[in-house]
Each structure stands twice: as structure tokens, then as C-alpha cells.
Tab-separated table of C-alpha atoms in Angstrom:
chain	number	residue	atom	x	y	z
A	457	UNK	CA	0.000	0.000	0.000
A	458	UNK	CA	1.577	3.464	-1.091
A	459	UNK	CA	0.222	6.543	0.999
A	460	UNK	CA	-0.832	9.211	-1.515
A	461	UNK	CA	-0.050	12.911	-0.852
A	462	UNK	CA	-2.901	15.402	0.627
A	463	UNK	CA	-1.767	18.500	0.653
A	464	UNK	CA	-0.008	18.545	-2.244
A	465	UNK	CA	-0.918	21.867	-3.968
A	466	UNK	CA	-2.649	23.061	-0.930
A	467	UNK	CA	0.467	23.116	1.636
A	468	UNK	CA	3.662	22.789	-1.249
A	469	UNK	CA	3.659	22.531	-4.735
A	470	UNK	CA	2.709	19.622	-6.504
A	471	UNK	CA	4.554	19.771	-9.463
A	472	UNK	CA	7.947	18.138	-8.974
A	473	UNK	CA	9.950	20.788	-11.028
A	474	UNK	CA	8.175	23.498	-9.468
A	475	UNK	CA	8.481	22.016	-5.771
A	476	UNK	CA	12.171	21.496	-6.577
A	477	UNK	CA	12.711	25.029	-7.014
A	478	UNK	CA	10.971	26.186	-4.144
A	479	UNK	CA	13.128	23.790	-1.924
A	480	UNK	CA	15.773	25.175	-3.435
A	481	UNK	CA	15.367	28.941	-3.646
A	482	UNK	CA	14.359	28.607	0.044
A	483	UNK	CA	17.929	26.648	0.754
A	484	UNK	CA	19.937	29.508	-0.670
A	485	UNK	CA	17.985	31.943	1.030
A	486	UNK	CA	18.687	31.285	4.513
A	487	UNK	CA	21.217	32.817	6.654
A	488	UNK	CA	23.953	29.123	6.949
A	489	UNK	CA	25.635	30.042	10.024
A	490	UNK	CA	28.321	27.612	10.736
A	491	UNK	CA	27.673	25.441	14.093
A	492	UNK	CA	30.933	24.659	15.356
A	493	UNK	CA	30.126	21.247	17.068
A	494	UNK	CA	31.307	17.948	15.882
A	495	UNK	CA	28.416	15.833	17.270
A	496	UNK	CA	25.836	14.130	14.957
A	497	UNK	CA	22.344	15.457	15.102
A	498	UNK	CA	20.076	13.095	17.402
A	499	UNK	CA	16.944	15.226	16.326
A	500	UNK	CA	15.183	18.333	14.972
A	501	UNK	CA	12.268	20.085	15.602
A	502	UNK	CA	10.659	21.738	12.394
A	503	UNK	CA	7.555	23.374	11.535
A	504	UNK	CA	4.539	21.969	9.360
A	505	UNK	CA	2.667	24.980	7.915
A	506	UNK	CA	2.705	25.888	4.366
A	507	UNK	CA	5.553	26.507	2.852
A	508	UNK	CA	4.946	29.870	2.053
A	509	UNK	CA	4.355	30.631	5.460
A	510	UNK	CA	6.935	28.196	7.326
A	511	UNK	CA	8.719	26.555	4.704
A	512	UNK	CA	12.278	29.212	4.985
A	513	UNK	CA	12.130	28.075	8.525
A	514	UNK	CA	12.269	24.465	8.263
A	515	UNK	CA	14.884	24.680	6.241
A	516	UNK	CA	17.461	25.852	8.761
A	517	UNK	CA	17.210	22.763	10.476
A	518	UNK	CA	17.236	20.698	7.024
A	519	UNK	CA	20.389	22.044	5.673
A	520	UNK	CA	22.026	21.664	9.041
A	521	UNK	CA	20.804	17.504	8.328
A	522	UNK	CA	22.231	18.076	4.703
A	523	UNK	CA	25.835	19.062	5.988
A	524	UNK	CA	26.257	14.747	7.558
A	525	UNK	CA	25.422	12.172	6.215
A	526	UNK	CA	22.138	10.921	6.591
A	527	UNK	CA	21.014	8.014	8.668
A	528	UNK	CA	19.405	4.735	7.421
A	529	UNK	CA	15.555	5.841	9.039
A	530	UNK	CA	14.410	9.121	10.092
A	531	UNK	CA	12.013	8.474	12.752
A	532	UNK	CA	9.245	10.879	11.567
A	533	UNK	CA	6.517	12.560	14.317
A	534	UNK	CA	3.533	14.615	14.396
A	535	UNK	CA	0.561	15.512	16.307
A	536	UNK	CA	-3.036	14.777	15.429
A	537	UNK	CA	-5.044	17.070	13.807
A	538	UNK	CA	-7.526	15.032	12.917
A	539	UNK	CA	-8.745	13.588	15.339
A	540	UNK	CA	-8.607	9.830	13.597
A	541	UNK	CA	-7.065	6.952	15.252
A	542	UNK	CA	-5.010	5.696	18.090
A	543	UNK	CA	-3.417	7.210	20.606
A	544	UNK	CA	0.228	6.211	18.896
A	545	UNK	CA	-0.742	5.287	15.307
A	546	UNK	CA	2.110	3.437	13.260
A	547	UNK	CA	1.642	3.644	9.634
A	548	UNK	CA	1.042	0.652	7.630
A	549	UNK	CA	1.675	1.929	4.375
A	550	UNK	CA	4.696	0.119	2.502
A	551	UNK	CA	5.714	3.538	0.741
A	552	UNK	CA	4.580	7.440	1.032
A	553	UNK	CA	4.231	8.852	-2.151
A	554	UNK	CA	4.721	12.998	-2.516
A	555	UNK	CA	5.405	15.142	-6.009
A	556	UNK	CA	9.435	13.793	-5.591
A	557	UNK	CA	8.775	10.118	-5.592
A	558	UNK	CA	8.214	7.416	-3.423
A	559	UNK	CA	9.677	7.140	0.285
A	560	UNK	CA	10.410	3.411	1.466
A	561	UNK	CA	8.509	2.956	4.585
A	562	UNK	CA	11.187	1.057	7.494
A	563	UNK	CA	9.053	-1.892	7.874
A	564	UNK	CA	11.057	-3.828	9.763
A	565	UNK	CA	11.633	-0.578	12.718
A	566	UNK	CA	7.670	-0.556	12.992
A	567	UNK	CA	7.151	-4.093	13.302
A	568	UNK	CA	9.432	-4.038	16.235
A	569	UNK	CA	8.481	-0.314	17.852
A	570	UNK	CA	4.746	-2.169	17.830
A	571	UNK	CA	6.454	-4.973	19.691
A	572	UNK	CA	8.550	-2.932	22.094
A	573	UNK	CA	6.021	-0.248	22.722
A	574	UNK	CA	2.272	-1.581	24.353
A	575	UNK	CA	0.944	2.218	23.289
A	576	UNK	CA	1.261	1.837	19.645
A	577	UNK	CA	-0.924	0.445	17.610
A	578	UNK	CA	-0.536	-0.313	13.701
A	579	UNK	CA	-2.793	2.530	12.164
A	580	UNK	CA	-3.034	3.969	8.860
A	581	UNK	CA	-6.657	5.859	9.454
A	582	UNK	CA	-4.389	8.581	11.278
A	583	UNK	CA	-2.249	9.198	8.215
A	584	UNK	CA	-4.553	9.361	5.422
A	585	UNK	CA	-5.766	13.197	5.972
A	586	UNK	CA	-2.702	14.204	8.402
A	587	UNK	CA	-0.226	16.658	6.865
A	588	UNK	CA	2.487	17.207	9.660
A	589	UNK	CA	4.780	14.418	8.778
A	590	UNK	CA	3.713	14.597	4.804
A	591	UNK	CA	5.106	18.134	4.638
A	592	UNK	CA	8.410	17.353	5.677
A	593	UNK	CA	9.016	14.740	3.105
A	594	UNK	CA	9.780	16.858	0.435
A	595	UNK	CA	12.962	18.715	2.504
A	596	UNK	CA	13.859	14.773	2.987
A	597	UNK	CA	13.996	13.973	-0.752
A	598	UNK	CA	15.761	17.145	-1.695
A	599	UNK	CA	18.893	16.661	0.538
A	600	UNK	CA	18.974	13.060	-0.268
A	601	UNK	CA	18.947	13.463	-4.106
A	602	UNK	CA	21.288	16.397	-3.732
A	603	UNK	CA	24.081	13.800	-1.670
A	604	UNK	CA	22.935	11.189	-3.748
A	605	UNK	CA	21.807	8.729	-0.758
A	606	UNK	CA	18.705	6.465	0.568
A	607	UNK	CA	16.478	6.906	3.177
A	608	UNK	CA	13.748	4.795	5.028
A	609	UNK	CA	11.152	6.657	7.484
A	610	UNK	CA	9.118	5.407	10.036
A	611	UNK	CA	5.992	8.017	10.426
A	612	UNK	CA	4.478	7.626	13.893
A	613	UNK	CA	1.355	10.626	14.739
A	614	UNK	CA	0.641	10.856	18.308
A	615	UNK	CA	-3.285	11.889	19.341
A	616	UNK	CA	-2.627	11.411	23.247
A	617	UNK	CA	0.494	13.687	23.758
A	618	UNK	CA	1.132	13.053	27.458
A	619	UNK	CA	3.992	13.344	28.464
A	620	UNK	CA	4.765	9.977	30.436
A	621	UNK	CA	3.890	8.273	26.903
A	622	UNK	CA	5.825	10.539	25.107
A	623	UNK	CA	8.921	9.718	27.183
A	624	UNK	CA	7.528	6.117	26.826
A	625	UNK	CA	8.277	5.779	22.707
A	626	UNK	CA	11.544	7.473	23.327
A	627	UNK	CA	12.544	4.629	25.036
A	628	UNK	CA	10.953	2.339	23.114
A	629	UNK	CA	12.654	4.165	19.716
A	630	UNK	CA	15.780	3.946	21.264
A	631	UNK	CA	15.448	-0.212	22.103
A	632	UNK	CA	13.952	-0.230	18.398
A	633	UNK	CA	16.900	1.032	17.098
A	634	UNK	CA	19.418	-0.725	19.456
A	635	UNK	CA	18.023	-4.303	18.897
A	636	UNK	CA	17.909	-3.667	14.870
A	637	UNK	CA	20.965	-1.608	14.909
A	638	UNK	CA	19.618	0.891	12.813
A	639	UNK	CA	20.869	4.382	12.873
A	640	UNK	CA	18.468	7.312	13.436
A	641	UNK	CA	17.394	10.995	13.702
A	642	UNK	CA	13.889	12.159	14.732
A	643	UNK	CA	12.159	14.590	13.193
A	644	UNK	CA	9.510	16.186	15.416
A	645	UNK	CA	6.712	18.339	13.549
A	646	UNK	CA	5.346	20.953	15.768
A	647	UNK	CA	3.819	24.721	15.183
A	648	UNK	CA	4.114	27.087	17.959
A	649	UNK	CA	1.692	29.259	19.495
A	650	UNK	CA	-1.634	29.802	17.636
A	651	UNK	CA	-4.072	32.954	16.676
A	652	UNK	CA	-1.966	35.542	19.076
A	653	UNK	CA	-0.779	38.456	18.188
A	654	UNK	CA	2.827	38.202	17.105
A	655	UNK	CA	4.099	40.035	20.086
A	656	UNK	CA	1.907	37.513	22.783
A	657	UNK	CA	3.010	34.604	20.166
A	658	UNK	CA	6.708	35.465	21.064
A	659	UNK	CA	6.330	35.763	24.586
A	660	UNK	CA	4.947	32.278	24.629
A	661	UNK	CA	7.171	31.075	21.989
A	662	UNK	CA	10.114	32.099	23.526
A	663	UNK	CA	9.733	30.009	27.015
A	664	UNK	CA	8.935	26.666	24.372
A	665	UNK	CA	12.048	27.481	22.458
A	666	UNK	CA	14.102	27.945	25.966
A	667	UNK	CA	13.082	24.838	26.998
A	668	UNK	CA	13.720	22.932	23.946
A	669	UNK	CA	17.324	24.952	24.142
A	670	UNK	CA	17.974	23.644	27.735
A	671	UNK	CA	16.311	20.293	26.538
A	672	UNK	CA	13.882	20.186	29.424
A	673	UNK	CA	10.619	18.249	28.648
A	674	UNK	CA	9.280	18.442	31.972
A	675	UNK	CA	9.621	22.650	31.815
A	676	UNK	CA	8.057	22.527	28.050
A	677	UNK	CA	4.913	20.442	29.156
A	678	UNK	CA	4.915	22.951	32.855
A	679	UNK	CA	5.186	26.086	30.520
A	680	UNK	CA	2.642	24.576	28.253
A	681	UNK	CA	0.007	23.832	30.738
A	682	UNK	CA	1.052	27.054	32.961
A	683	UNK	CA	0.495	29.797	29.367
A	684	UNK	CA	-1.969	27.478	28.023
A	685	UNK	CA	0.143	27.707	24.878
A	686	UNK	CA	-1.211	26.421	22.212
A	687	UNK	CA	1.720	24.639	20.261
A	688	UNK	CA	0.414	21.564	18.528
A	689	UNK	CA	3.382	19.198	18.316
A	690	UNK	CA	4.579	19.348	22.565
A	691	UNK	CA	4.353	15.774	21.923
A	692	UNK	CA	6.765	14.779	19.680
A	693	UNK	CA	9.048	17.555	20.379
A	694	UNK	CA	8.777	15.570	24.159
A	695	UNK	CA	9.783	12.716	22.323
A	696	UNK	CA	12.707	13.959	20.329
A	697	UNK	CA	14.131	15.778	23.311
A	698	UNK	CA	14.245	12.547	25.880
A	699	UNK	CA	15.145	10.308	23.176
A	700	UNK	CA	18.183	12.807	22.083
A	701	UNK	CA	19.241	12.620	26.027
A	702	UNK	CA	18.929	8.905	26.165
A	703	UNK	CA	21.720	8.455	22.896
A	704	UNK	CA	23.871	11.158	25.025
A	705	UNK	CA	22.809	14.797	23.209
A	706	UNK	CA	25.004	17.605	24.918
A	707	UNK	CA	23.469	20.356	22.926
A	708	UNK	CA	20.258	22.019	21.687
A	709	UNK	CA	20.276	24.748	19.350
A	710	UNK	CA	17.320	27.217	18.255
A	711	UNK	CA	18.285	27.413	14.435
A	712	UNK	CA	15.001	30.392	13.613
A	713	UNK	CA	11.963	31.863	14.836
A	714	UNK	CA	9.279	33.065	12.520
A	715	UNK	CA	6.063	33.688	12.913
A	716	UNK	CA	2.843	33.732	9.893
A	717	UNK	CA	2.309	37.368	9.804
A	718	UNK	CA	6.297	37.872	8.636
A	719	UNK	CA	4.612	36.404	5.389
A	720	UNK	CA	0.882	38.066	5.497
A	721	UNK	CA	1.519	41.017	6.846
A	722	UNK	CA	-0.615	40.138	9.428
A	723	UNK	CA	0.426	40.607	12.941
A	724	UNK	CA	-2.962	40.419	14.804
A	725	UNK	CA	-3.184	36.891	14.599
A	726	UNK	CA	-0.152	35.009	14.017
A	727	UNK	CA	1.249	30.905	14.206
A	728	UNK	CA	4.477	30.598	15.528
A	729	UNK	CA	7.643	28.479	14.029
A	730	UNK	CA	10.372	27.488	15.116
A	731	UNK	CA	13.490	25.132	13.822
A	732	UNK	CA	15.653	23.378	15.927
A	733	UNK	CA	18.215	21.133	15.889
A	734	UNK	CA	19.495	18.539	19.271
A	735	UNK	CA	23.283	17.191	18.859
């Protein structure tokens, strides 16, 4: 079974040529500041908007993936917005399909993350209509075409983001990817705050993105529930934070902060984004 795109031409372009370019004029546009820190990357936290809106945000975190070499499985998370399936819903889809081609689908990793982890549950009904892991395929396939190497991913959409579960599948990811010896990076899909004004946005933005800085889960989810912020992806930013710990991360770094109304103009009522990368 191949999972078809659904946002493509809504979120990104869905002609390949066209998407290409976009990917790529966004790429050059960004300010590369060179990180001076030979660890790998254990995760990154990137935004799921359209790419018009969050898109030149994302890809601070995605070139910083482009300057390694890329692992054999990105471990690929997002929130429910739907409001279909299980609480941790593995996909069952062999491939994704998006305007770049078909993604291979790590089989093998979900068979044994639904063995390791009681939570999860093998469930496609929560991928067919969710964009937040869809969107960040396209970044994927660019930076793998341009260094000319494969990738498996292993999409996993959380609807109950607690965070004792959350905490939960990092372990489990991490004895996934021990016991297959498969090498790894999350990716965590998560907009900040939602329909503030950009000045309250950045307030509440800016205690997230300290937390995700001092990679402190338990101060993200207090800060969360304390603001009533409205980030959509605490979750698997939860996840990609205590698994990043357990494989011995020393460093978090906020790559960019952007916010909608840098795009629309539109500064009443804004979405937050953020990109940021755990070595």
C-alpha cells in the first residue's frame, strides 16, 4: 500500500519541477551560520505549515541535516489534527508517495516499535488526511537526491500527547533502534503558538524554544500547561528531546523563529515556528 499525498498543492507545490525550485530557492535563502560542534544530530524540531508561510524556517534545520550524512531511518513525528485513530498510530503503508517520488517505509523498525512499545498500535486511518509528517518529506527527498543517498522513514502521529507516553516511545525508539541496529534521527513536527498576536506569540514562543534549548521536557509540558500555549506538536518535540538525552545529546540549538504574519503582513493573529536542531 503506497500513501498518496494530501496537501499537495494546498500546503507545497505539486509539481515536482516546481516544488524542486521552491526547496531550493528557500535553501539559498537562509542565513547558513556555521555550528561549530562535531556531534551528529540526534533530532530536529521543524515546523509543518505551508511553505509559504513556514517553509524558509524548516529549512534551517534541514540544511544543518544536509551538511552529515544521513542516517538509514528518520524516525518521523507529528501531532493529530484530525482527530482519527489511536493514541500512537504506526503507519502501515509500505511507501509514502509525494510530487518527488516514493519514500520506502522502514518496515522492519515498525514491526518491532509495535512490539517494544504496548501504546502503539498499527494505524493507517491517522495518516490518510494528516499533513504534519507529509510536509516534511519533500525537505527529505531534496537533501537526499542532492548527496545522492537512501532513506527509510518510520511516520508515527501521536493523538494522546502526554507526556509519560511521550517519554515512553523514546525509550521504546531507542530499544527499536538498538536491537535492529539501525541508525536514526527524529524529526519532530510541531507549530508554535496559535491565533496571538505576534508580540503575545513570542512571549509564549520564547519560554517553548528555551526549553527545547535547555532540553527540558518536563519545563516545556509545565510552561505549556502554565500559558496554556497552544503549540500543537509538545508531543513529539517531548519525544525527540528525551530520546536525544537517552543516545547522550550535549546540545540544543534554536536554528530560527518566525512567525505567519512575517509572510501576510498580518500581525494580529499570528502561528508561531520554530526550527531546531538537538546534537
Amino acid at each position: 500500500m503506497i500513501r498518496q499525498t494530501c496537501v499537495a498543492g494546498l500546503f507545497y507545490e505539486s509539481d515536482e519541477s516546481l516544488l524542486t525550485r521552491n526547496i531550493e530557492s528557500m535553501i539559498d535563502s537562509i542565513n547558513d551560520e556555521s555550528i561549530s560542534d562535531e556531534a551528529t544530530i540526534k533530532s530536529i524540531v521543524v515546523p509543518h505549515a505551508g511553505y509559504v508561510y513556514s517553509g524558509r524556517t524548516a529549512c534551517y534545520a534541514f540544511n544543518e541535516l544536509a551538511k552529515d550524512d544521513l542516517p538509514e531511518t528518520f524516525v518521523i513525528i507529528g501531532p493529530n489534527h484530525t482527530g482519527i485513530g489511536d493514541r500512537l498510530s504506526l503507519s502501515t503503508s509500505k511507501k509514502w508517495n509525494t510530487p518527488l517520488g516514493d519514500i520506502d517505509v522502514d518496515v522492519e523498525f515498525i514491526n518491532k516499535l509495535n512490539e517494544v512499545d504496548l501504546n502503539c498500535t498499527l494505524d493507517e486511518s491517522a495518516h490518510i488526511r494528516e499533513h504534519s509528517i507529509e510536509v516534511e518529506l519533500p525537505f527529505l527527498q531534496y537533501i537526499a537526491n542532492r548527496k545522492n543517498q537512501d532513506f527509510k522513514i518510520v511516520p508515527i502521529i501521536i493523538k494522546y500527547q502526554h507526556p509519560q507516553l511521550c517519554k515512553d516511545l523514546a525509550r521504546s525508539i531507542h530499544e527499536a533502534s538498538k536491537q535492529l541496529d539501525r541508525k536514526i534521527i527524529i524529526i519532530a513536527s510541531t507549530d508554535l503558538t496559535h491565533y496571538e498576536d505576534a508580540d503575545t506569540a513570542k512571549f509564549y514562543d520564547s519560554k517553548v524554544m528555551k526549553a527545547i534549548e535547555n532540553m527540558d521536557s518536563d519545563e516545556l509540558f509545565k510552561q505549556i500547561v502554565e500559558y496554556d500555549i497552544t503549540m500543537c506538536g509538545y508531543g513529539p518535540t517531548i519525544t525527540a528531546i528525551e530520546y536525544s538525552k537517552l543516545i547522550g545529546a550535549k546540545k540544543s540549538y534554536i536554528l530560527k523563529y518566525s512567525n505567519s504574519g512575517d509572510v501576510s503582513g498580518d500581525y494580529d493573529s499570528v502561528v508561531g515556528y520554530t526550527s531546531a536542531m538537538i546534537r
